[in-house]
Coordinates of C-alpha atoms and ligand atoms in Angstrom, one line a residue:
X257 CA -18.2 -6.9 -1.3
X258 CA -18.3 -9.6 1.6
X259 CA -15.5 -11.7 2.1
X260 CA -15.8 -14.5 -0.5
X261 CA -16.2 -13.6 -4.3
X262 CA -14.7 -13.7 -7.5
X263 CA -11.5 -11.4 -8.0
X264 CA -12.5 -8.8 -10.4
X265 CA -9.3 -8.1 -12.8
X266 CA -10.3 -4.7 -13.3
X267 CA -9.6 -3.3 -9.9
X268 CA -7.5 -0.2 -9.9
X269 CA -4.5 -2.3 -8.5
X270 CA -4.2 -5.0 -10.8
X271 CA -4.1 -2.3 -13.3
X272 CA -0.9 -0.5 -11.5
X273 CA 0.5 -4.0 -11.6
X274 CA -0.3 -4.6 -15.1
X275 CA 0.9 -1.2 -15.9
X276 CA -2.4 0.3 -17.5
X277 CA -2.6 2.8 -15.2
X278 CA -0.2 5.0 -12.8
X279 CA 1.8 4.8 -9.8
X280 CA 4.5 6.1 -7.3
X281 CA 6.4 3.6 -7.0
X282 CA 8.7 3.2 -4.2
X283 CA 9.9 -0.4 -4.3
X284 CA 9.3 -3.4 -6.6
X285 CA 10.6 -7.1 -6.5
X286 CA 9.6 -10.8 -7.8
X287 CA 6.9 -10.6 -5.2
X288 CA 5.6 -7.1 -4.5
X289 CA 5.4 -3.3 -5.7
X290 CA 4.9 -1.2 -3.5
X291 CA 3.7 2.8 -4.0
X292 CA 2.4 5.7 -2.3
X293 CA -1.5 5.8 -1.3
X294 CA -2.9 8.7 -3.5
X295 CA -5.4 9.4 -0.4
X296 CA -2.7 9.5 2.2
X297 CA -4.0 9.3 5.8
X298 CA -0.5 10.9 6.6
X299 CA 2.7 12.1 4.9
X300 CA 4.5 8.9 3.7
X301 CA 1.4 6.6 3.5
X302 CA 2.4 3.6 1.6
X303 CA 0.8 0.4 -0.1
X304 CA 2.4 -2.7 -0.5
X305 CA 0.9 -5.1 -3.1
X306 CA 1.8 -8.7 -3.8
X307 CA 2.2 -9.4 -7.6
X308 CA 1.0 -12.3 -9.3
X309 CA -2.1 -13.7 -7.2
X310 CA -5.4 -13.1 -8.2
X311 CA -6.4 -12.4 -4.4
X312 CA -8.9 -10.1 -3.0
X313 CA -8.2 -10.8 0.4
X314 CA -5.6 -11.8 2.8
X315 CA -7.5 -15.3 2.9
X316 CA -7.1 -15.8 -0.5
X317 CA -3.6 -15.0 -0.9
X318 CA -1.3 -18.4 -1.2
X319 CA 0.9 -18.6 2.0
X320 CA 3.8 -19.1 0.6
X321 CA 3.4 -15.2 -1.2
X322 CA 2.5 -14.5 2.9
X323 CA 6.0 -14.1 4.3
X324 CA 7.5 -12.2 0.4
X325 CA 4.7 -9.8 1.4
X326 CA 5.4 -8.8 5.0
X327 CA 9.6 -8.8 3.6
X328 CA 8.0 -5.8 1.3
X329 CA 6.2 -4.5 4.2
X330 CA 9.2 -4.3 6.1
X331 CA 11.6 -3.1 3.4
X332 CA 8.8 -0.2 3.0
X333 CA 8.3 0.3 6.5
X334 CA 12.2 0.8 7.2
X335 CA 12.7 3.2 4.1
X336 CA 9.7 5.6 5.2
X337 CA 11.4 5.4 8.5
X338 CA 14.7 6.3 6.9
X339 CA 13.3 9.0 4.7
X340 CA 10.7 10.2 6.7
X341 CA 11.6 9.9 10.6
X342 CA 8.2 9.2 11.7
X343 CA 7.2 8.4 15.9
X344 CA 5.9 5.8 14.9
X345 CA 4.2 3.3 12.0
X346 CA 0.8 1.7 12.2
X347 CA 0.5 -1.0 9.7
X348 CA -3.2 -1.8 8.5
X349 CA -4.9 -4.6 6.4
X350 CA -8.8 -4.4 5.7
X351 CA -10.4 -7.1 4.1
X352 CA -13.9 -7.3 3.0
X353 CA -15.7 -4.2 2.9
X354 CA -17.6 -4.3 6.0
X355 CA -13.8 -4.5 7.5
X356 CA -13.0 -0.9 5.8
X357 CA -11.4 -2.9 2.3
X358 CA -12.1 -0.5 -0.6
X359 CA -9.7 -1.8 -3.8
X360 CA -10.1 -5.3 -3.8
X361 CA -7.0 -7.1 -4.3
X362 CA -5.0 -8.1 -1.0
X363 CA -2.5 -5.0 0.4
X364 CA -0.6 -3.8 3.3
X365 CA -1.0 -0.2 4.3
X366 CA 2.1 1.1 5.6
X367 CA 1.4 4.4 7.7
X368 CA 3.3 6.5 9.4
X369 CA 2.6 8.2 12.3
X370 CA 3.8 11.8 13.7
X371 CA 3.5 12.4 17.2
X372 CA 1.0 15.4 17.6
X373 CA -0.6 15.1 14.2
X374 CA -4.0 13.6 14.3
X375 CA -4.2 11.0 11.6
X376 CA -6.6 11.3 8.8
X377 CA -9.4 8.3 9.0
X378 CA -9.2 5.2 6.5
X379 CA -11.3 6.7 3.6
X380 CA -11.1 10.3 4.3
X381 CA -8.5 12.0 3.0
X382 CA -8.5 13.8 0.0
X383 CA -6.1 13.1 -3.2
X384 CA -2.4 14.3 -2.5
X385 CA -0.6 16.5 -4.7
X386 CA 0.7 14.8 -7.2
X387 CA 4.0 16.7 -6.9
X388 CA 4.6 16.7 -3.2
X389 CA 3.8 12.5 -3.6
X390 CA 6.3 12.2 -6.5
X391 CA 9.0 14.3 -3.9
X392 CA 8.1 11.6 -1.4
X393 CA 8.3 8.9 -3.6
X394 CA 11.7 9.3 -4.6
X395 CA 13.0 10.0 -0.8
X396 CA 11.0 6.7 0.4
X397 CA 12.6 4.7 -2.9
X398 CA 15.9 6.3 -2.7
X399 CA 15.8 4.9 1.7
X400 CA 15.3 1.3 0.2
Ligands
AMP717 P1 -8.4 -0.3 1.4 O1 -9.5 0.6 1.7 O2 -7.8 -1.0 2.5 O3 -8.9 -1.3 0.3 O4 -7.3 0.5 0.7 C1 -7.2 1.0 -0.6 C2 -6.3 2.2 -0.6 O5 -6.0 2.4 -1.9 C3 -7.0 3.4 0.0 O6 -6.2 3.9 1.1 C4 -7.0 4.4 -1.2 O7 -6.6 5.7 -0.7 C5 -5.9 3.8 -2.1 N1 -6.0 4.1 -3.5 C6 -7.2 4.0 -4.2 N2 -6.9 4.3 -5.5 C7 -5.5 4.4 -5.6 C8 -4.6 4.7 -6.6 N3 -5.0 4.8 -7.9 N4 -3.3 4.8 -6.4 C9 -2.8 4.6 -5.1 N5 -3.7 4.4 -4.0 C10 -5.0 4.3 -4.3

């Protein structure tokens, strides 16, 4: 998928956002939901999405939904900081597919990084537990 392209409803996102398929959520307002990456590239590793656009990429996405976003991101990013105590968080964005974008409807990664533990590379980790991401789900929402 290159850069320019229709927006295919039926990517995985747009379903957790029309609620026909599943989610951890951790926070959700007029402009975003945000939930935990079933692939974490660490403990923690979040997704923030912006509702209501029909954007596969960051270039698509209206501005006006640019700075609601990056208020999710931050309201994420200071709840897994909360929850979590991390060294530090690395916030990714990946679009087109040669860029590393794999679900095609604009998001933020929110990751979080612990000194002395490598990270896992974008696209290789393995699913999470569902119950260990449902424990850090409600820690991370309950930070908000
Ligand atoms: P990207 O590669 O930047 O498009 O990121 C897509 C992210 O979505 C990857 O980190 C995947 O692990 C994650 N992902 C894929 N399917 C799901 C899902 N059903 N629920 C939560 N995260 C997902």
């Amino acid at each position: 998928m290159s850069l320019s392209g229709p927006y295919d409803p039926g990517n995985i996102f747009a379903k957790i956002l029309r609620g026909e398929a599943p989610c951890f959520k951790l926070y959700e307002d007029a402009f975003v939901l945000s939930f935990m990456d079933v692939f974490p590239q660490s403990k923690g590793h979040a997704l923030v999405v912006p509702k209501a656009v029909a954007a596969r990429t960051l270039l698509d996405l209206p501005p006006d939904h640019l700075g609601p976003l990056f208020a999710g991101v931050q309201i994420v990013a200071r709840a897994v900081e909360k929850a979590l105590r991390p060294d530090g968080i690395r916030l990714a964005q990946f679009n087109g597919a040669p860029a590393g974008q794999t679900v095609f409807h604009v998001h933020v990664h929110v990751i979080p990084i612990y000194e002395g533990r490598a990270l896992v590379g974008h696209g290789a980790a393995g699913m999470a537990n569902k119950d260990e991401l449902a424990a850090l789900a409600e820690r991370i929402a309950a930070a908000v």
